XYZ file of C-alpha atoms in Angstrom:
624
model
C 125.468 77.950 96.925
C 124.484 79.119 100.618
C 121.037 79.959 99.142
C 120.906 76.144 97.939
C 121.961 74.782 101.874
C 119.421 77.185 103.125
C 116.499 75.971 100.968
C 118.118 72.090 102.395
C 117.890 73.073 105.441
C 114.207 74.873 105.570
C 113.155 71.629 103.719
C 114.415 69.215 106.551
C 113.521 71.438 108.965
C 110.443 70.835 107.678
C 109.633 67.328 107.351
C 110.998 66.711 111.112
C 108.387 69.049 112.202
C 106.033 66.896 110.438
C 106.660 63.782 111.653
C 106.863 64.985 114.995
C 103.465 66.352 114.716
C 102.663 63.172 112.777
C 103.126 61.695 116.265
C 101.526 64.254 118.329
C 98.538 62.982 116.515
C 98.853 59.425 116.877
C 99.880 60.122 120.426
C 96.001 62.078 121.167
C 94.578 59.375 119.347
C 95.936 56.771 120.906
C 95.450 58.447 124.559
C 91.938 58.873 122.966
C 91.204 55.370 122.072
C 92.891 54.421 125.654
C 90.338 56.517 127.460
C 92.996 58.822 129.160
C 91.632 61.496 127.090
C 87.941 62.186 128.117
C 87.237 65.518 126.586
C 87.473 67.697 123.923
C 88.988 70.309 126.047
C 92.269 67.889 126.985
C 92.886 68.173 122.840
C 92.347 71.986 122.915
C 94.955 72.365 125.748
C 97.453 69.703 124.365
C 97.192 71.076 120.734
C 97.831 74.340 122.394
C 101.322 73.326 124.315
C 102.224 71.396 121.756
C 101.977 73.034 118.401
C 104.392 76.047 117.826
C 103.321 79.468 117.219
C 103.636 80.050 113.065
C 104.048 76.455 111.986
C 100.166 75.826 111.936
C 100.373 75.016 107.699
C 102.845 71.983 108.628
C 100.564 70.862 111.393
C 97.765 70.681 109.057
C 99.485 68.987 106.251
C 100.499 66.315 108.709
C 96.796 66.398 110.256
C 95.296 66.223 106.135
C 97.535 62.833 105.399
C 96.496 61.230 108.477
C 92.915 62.041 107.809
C 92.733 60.613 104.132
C 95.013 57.699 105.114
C 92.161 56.442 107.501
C 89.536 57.777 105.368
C 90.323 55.527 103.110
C 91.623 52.597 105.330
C 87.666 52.835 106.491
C 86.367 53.005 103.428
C 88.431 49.376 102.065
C 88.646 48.002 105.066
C 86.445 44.618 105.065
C 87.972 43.030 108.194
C 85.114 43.812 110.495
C 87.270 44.560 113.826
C 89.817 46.400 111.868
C 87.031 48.865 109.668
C 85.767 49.221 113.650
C 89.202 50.677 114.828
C 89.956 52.447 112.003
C 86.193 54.562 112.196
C 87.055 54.835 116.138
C 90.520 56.308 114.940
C 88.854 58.480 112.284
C 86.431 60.038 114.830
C 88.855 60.999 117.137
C 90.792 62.300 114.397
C 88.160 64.880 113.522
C 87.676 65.784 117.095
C 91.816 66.930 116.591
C 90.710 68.742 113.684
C 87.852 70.368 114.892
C 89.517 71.646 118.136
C 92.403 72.304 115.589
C 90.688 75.275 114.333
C 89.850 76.602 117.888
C 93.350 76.314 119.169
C 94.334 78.140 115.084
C 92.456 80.586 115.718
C 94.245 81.317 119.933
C 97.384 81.071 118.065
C 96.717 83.693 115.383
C 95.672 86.239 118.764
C 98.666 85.240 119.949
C 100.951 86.117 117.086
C 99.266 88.857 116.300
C 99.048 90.079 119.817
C 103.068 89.554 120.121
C 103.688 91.119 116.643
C 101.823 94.151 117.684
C 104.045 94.087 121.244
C 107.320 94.349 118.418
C 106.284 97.212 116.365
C 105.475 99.584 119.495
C 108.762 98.602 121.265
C 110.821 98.750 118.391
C 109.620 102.167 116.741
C 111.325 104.785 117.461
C 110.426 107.156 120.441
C 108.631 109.772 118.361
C 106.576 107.466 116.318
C 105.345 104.830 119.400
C 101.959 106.599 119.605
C 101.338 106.358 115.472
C 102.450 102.457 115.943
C 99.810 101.782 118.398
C 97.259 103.151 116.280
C 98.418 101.638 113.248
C 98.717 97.935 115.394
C 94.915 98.361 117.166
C 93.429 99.671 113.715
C 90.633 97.423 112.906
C 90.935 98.183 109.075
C 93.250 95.285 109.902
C 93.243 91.676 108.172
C 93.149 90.204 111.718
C 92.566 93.473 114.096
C 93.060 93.289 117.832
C 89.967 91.755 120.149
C 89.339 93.765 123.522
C 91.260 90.944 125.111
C 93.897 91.070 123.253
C 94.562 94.943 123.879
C 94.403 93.906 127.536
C 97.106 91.361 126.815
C 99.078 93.971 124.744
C 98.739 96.426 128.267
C 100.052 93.482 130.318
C 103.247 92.334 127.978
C 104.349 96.267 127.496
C 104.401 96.443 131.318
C 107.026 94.174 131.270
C 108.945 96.656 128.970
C 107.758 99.529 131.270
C 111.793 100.044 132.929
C 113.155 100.097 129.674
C 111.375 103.060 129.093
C 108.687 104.739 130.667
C 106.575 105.425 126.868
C 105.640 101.536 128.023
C 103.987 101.898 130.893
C 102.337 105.189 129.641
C 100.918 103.169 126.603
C 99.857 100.568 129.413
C 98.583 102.571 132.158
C 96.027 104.368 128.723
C 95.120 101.103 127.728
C 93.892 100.196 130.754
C 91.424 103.297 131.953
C 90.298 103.310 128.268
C 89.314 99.467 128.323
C 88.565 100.298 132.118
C 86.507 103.217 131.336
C 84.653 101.265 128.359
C 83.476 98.629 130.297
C 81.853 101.163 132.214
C 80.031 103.431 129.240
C 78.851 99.852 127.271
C 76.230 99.707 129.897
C 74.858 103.504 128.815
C 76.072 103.054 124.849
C 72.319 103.851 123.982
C 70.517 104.761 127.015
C 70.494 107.878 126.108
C 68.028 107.404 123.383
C 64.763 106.296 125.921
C 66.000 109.711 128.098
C 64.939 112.158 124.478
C 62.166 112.462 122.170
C 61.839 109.431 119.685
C 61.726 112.056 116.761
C 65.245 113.390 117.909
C 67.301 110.529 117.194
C 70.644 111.589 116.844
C 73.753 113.564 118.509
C 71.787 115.840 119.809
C 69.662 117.102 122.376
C 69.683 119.846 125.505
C 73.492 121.375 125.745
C 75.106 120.250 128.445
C 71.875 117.710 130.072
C 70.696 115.034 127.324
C 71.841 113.573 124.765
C 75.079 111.369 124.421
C 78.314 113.138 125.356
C 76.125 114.623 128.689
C 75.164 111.381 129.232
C 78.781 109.291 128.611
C 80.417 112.514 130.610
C 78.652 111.189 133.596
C 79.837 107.951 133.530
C 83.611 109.012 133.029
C 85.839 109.170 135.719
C 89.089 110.425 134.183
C 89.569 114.112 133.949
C 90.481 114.647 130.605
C 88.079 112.005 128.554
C 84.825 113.709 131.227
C 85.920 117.262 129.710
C 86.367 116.361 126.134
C 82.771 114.355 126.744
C 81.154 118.007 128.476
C 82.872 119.919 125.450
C 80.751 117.917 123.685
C 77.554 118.186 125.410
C 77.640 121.820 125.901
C 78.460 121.958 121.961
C 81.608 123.905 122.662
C 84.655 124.361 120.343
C 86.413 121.435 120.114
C 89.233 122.968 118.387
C 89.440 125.579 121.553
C 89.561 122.321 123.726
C 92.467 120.773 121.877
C 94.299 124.066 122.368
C 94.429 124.351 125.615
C 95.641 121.136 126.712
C 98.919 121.599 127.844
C 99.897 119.033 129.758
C 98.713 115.755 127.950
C 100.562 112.839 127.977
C 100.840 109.522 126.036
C 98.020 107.811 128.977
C 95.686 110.212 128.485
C 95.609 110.263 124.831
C 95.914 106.208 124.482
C 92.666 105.921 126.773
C 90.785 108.924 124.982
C 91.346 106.883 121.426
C 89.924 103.430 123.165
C 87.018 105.578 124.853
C 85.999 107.077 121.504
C 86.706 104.600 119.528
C 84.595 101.999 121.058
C 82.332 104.311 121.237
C 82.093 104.923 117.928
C 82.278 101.069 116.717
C 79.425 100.099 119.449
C 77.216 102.688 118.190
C 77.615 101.600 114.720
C 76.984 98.224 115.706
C 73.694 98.852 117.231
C 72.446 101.077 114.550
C 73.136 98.236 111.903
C 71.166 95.994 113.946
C 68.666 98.323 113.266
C 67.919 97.854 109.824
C 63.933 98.124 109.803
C 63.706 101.438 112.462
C 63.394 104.259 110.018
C 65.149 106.672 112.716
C 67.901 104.634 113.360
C 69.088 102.041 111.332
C 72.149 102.959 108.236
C 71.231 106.515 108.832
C 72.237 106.746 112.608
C 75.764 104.624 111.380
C 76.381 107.101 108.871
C 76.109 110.541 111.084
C 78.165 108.236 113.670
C 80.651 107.495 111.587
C 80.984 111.367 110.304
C 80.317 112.639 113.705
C 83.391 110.806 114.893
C 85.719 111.493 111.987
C 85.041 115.180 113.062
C 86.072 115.027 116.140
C 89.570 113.630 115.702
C 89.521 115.771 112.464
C 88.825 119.091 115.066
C 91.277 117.357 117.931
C 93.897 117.273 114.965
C 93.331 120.719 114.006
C 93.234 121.467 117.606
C 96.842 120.239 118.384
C 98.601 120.890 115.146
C 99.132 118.693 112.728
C 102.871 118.835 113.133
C 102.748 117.551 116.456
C 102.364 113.825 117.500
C 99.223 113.928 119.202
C 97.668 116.500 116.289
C 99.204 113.615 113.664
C 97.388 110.691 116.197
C 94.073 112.076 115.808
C 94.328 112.966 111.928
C 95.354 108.791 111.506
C 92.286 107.867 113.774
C 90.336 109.744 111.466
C 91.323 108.889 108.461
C 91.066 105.090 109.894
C 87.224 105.912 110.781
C 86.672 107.227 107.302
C 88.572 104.373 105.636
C 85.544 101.805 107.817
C 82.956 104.387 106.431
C 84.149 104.187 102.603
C 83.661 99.813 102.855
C 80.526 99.905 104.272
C 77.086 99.043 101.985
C 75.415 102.036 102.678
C 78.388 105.130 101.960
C 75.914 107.376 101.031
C 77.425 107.897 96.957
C 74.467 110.102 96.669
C 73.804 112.125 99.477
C 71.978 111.868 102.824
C 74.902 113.503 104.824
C 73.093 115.782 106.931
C 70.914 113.047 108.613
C 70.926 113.623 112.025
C 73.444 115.789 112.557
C 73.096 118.838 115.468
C 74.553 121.083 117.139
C 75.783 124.212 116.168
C 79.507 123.240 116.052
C 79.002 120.163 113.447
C 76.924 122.617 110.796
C 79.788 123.073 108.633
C 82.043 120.362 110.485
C 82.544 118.602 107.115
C 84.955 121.154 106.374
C 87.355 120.086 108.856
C 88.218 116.645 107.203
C 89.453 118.678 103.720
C 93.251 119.600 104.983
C 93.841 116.120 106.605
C 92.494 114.558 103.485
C 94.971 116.547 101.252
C 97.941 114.231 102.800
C 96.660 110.741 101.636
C 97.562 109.796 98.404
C 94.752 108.333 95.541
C 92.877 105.412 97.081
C 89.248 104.304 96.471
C 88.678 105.378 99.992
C 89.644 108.767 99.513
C 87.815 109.134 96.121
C 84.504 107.883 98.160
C 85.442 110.649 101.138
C 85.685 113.185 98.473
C 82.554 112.649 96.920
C 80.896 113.129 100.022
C 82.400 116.632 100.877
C 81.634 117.390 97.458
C 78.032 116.765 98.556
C 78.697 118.899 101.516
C 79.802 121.668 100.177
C 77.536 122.003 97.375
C 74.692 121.809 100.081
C 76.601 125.007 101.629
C 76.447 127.005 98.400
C 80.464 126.169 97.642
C 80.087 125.544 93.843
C 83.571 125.822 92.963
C 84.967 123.576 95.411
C 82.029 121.205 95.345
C 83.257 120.616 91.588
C 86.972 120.428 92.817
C 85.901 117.938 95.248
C 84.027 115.962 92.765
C 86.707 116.417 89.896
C 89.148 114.905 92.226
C 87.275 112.122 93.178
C 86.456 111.132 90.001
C 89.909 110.238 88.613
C 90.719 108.846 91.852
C 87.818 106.286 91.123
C 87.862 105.718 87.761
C 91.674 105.338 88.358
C 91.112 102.803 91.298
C 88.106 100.955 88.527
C 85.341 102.287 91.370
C 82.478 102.515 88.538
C 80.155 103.520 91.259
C 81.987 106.213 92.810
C 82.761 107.437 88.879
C 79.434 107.188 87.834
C 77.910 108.991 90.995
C 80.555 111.944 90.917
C 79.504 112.828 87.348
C 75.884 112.778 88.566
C 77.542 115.203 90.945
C 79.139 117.042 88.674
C 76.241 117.543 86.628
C 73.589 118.589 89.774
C 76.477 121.408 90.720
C 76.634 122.614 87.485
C 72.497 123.583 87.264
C 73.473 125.158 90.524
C 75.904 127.583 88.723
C 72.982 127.705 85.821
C 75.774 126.276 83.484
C 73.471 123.940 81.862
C 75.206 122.785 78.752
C 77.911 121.317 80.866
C 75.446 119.697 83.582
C 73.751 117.889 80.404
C 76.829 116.799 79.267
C 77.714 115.209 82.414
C 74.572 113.813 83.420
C 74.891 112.216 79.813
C 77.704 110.578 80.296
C 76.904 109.353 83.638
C 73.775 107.410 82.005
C 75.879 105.851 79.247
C 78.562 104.521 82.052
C 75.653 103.235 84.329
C 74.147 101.728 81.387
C 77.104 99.838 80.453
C 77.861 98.972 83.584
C 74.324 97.721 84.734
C 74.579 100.540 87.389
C 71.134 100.779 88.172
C 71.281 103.397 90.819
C 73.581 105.355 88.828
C 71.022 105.304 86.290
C 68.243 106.643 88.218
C 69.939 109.624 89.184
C 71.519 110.136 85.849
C 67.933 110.252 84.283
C 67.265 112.523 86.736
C 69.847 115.015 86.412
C 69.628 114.573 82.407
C 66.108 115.879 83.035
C 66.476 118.420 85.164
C 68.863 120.053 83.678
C 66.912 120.369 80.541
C 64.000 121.840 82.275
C 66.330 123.861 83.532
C 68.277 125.124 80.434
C 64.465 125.629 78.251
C 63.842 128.117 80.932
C 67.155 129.861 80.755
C 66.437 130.122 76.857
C 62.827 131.076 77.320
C 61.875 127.808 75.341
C 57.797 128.184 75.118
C 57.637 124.156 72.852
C 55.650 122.128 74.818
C 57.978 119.470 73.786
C 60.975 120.373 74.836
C 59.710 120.157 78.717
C 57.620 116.986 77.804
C 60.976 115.123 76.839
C 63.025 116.496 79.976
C 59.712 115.084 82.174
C 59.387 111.824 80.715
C 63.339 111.788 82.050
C 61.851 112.514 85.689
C 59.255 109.978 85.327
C 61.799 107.418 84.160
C 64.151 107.983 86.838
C 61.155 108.003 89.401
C 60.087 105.302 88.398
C 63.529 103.490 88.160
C 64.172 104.582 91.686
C 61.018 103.263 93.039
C 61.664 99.675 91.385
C 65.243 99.793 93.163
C 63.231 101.094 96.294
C 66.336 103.548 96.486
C 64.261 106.036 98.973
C 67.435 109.092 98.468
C 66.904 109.039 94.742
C 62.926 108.782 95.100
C 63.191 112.294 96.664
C 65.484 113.568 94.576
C 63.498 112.294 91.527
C 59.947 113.796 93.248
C 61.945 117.506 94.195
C 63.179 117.651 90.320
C 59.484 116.755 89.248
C 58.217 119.528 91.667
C 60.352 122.255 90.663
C 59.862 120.966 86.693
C 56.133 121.531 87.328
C 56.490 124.918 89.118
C 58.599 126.023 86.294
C 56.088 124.952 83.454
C 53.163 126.517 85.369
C 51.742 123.747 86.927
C 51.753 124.447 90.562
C 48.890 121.587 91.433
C 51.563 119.153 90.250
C 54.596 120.630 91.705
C 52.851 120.318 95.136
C 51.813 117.011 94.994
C 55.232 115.897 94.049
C 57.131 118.068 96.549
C 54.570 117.126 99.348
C 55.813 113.143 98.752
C 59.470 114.164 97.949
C 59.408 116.279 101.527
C 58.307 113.450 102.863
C 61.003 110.875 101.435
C 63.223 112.859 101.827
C 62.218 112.832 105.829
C 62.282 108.955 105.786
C 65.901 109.472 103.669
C 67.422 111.224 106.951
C 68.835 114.116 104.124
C 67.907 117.810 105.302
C 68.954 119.449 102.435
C 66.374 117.923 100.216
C 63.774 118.415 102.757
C 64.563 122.026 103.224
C 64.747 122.268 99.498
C 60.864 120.877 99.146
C 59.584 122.912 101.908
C 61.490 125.981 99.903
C 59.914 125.386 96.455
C 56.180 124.550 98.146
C 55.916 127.646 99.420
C 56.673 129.168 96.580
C 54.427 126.885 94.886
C 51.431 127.799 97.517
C 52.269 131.425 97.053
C 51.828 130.952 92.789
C 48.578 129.522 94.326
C 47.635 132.281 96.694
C 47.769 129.960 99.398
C 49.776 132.076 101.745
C 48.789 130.169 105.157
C 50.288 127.303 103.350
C 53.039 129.095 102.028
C 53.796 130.674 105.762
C 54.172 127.085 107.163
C 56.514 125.468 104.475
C 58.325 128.960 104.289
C 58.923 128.674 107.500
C 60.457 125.014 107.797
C 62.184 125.125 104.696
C 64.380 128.173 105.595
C 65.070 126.859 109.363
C 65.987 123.411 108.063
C 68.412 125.076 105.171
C 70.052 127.155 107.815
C 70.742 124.913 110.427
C 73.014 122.761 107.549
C 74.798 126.056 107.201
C 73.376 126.134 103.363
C 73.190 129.384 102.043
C 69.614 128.479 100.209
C 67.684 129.656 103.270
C 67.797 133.184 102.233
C 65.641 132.002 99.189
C 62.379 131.156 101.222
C 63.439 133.883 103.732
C 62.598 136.471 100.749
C 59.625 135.006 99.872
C 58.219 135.158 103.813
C 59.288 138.801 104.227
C 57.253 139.275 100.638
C 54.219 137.925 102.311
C 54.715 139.796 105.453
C 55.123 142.875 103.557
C 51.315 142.005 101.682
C 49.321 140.859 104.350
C 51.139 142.714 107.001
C 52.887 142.163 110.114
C 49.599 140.935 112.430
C 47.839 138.696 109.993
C 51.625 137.616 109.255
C 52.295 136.524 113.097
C 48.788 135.657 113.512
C 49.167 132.653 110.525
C 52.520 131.587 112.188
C 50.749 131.647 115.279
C 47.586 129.367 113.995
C 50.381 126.787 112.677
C 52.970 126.755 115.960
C 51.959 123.137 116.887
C 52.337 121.996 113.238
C 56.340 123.521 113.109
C 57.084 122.725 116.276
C 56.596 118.908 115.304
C 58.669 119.277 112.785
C 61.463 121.694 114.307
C 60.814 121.748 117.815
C 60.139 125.003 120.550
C 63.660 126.317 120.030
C 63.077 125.935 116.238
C 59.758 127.935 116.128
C 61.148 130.579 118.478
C 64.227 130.645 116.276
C 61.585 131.622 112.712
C 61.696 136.117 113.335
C 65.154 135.812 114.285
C 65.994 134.331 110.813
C 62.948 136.717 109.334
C 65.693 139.761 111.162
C 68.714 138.256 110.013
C 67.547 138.477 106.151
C 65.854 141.812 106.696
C 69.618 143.237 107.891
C 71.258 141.637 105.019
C 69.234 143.131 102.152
């Protein structure tokens, strides 16, 4: 029975809000009609006063009936003066409705601004730093503007004697928006200040780049140091550690530093869309970059404390962006533009915070990607755990692109661990599921991998048949040119690598070079080092087959730097073959060919890279 007088009462609650904003209406049209209203503004502001916060639906109902009712007055109206009224009425009608949606729209901020001011000041003490991430996260359906953060710094002022977490949470708020404002004006400056071909995060420790350049614009103590961590490529997880005295100001305006940071970056690189050296590939190693940071702050603090749990939920909010976006790279392209000594095997720090989310499509797409990773690194085993994960998480969540891709995965990992059987099998089932599912992309790669994997498996078995390579090739070639007619440029190189290193292994060295020599240089347009490191790898070898040795010296070269600067254990695999050649034509005519070709790797790898090539040479000498 109460249930039944409640329901009354919401009902004629109801229909005396609509009739009184039945009359607000008449009342603006009237004033309208009258001349006392002159603008459209007046309606915005009177709409604003007058209609109440959460009862927008009723106000349009009431706004709908009044609209048809003189729509159709207008329409069967054959009095001329009356018809002339009515279309006066009906015009000023949709000049309510259009400012309507303008004054909607202010009240949504509004409610969501003052919903957001009731979660932080009703959570409880240890959890207000968690709610204000959770409330400013822009995963939201409606997430907070810039302005409306400033509003949320005002109204928790107001809460500030209650306790003093308030004005902490407002006093951050403010030097982070504060301390934005400033850095919006240098978001990208840094780019004109560093060579065109060194896009990216990194540049001269501690003088060019981003962080050096940001760091100069800060003017709070503890963002400026994180910022010249940064710069000077320093352990962030050594940084975390020895901040003792943070409190909850300094780490709200650290998040609103980096993460506007982060989103303006992103912004301007996908306003990039035709620059080959910006563009999707800057957004992803933005988005990554970023994700390791909080991922290293979080490891930095401890994850059982609040501020090591605040930077683990801004990453996994960053990463939950990332997974959405068009261009999550399913297959690959991780590496692009990533430097710095401290973010070679970064990746690795986003595994343990990972571990505490449950199954989501997000997580199945993050997962695939450190699978990538790790495989790149030489981590078979958990590149397939990764991978194995992810793939019931997707095919779980019905993410047929994420499934299909992590088989393709699966099956590139397993040739890695020369367990060929299984990487056919896989690669066979990812082209049946892309089939069926008009995957296209999934199909390229899966032709690939089916291919490849034969190749790889006739060689293991010492097949001499001419026809069992010919079948695994005319795989290649389909997947090539699948790949092309997507214009998919990270499965071209694949496609072109696996073509080279089928050729090399059936003899045909002419062939494996011309393919490597295009996939190198896909893979260069791709952003993905691994793949270009793992061309310039298999051409030398394919030079030396040829007796080509200057040749062989220059992609040697390259192709073990560019392996061991992602931390990939691959680059001791060229690094043999050099110290082979050194041993043959001797030390002199050795250094004299690596002299002849400086400028040549130093376009690709830069001074320090060059100067970097004996100390590898040592490294793999020592090891043997």
């Amino acid at each position: 029975m109460e249930h039944s007088v409640f329901l009354v009462w919401k009902v004629s609650e109801s229909v005396s809000l609509r009739d009184r904003y039945l009359a607000l209406i008449d009342e603006i049209v009237e004033a309208t009609l009258k001349g006392k209203i002159s603008s459209v503004e007046q309606v915005y502001q009177m709409l604003l006063k007058s209609v109440t916060v959460g009862t927008g639906e009723i106000f349009e109902l009431a706004l709908s009936d009044r609209l048809n009712s003189i729509q159709q007055q207008v329409d069967t109206e054959k009095d001329e003066l009356k018809k002339a009224k009515a279309t006066r009425t009906l015009r000023a009608i949709k000049t309510i409705q259009s400012q309507w949606q303008r004054a909607e729209e202010q009240n949504k901020a509004t409610e969501a601004t003052a919903a957001a001011i009731k979660e932080i000041t009703t959570a409880p003490t240890g959890e207000r730093l968690a709610t204000f991430l959770r409330v400013t996260d822009s995963n939201r359906k409606h997430p907070l503007t810039l302005q409306q953060i400033q509003q949320l710094s005002k109204s928790l002022q107001q809460f500030a004697q209650a306790d003093e977490d308030f004005q902490y949470i407002a006093d951050g708020i403010t030097r982070g928006v504060a301390a934005w404002q400033r850095l919006q004006e240098h978001l990208v400056s840094w780019m004109y200040e560093q060579s065109q071909d060194s896009l990216g995060f990194g540049g001269i420790p501690g003088e060019s780049g981003p962080w050096a350049t940001w760091a100069k614009q800060t003017n709070s103590e503890l963002p400026k140091a994180l910022l010249r961590t940064l710069a000077m490529e320093e352990s962030i997880v050594a940084f975390a550690e020895r901040q003792r005295n943070v409190n909850l100001s300094d780490w709200v305006e650290i998040t609103l530093i980096l993460q506007y940071l982060q989103r303006g970056l992103v912004h301007w690189f996908d306003q990039q869309p035709y620059n080959v050296k910006a563009g999707s590939k800057l957004s992803i190693s933005t988005f990554l970059t970023f994700a390791v940071i909080w991922s290293q702050l979080a490891d930095g603090f401890g994850l059982s404390t609040i501020y090591g749990n605040a930077a683990s939920q801004v990453m996994l909010q960053i990463l939950r962006t990332f997974s959405q976006r068009q261009y999550f790279p399913l297959y690959g392209g991780i590496f692009a533009s990533f430097a710095g000594s401290y973010l070679r095997d970064a990746l690795n720090y986003l595994d343990e915070p990972l571990r505490r989310v449950e199954g989501t499509q997000e997580k199945a797409r993050i997962l695939t990607l450190l699978g990538y990773s790790q495989r790149a690194l030489g981590q078979y085993d958990r590149s397939i755990n990764f991978h194995q994960q992810a793939l019931e998480i997707a095919r779980n969540a019905g993410d047929r692109p994420c499934e299909i891709a992590n088989l393709n995965h699966l099956s590139r990992t397993c040739v890695a661990q020369q367990n060929y059987s299984e990487a056919i099998d896989y690669s066979q089932r990812a082209l049946i599921l892309s089939r069926q599912s008009g995957n296209r992309t999934g199909e390229a790669y899966a032709l690939v991998n089916l291919g490849y994997s034969e190749v790889m498996q006739a060689q293991q078995l010492q097949e001499l048949e001419p026809e069992t390579y010919e079948m695994a090739i005319n795989y290649l070639q389909q997947g090539l040119r699948l790949s092309e007619q997507l214009g998919d440029v990270q499965s071209k190189a694949l496609c072109l690598s696996s073509l080279g290193i089928a050729y090399l292994i059936i003899k045909q060295p002419e062939n494996a070079i011309k393919n490597l020599e295009e996939g190198f240089r896909t893979a260069q347009v791709a952003g993905d080092l691994y793949l270009q490191g793992l061309n310039l790898a298999t051409l030398a070898e394919a030079n030396y087959n040829l007796a080509n040795f200057e040749r062989a010296i220059y992609t040697g070269c390259l192709g073990m730097y560019l392996l061991n600067q992602i931390a990939s254990q691959e680059w001791r695999k060229p690094a043999g073959l050099l110290t082979i050649l050194q041993g043959q034509l001797g030390t002199e005519a050795f250094q004299n060919t690596l002299q002849q070709n400086r400028q040549r790797i130093i376009a690709v790898i830069g001074v320090d890279g060059y100067d970097y090539i004996p100390q590898l040479l040592e490294e793999y000498r020592r090891e043997m």
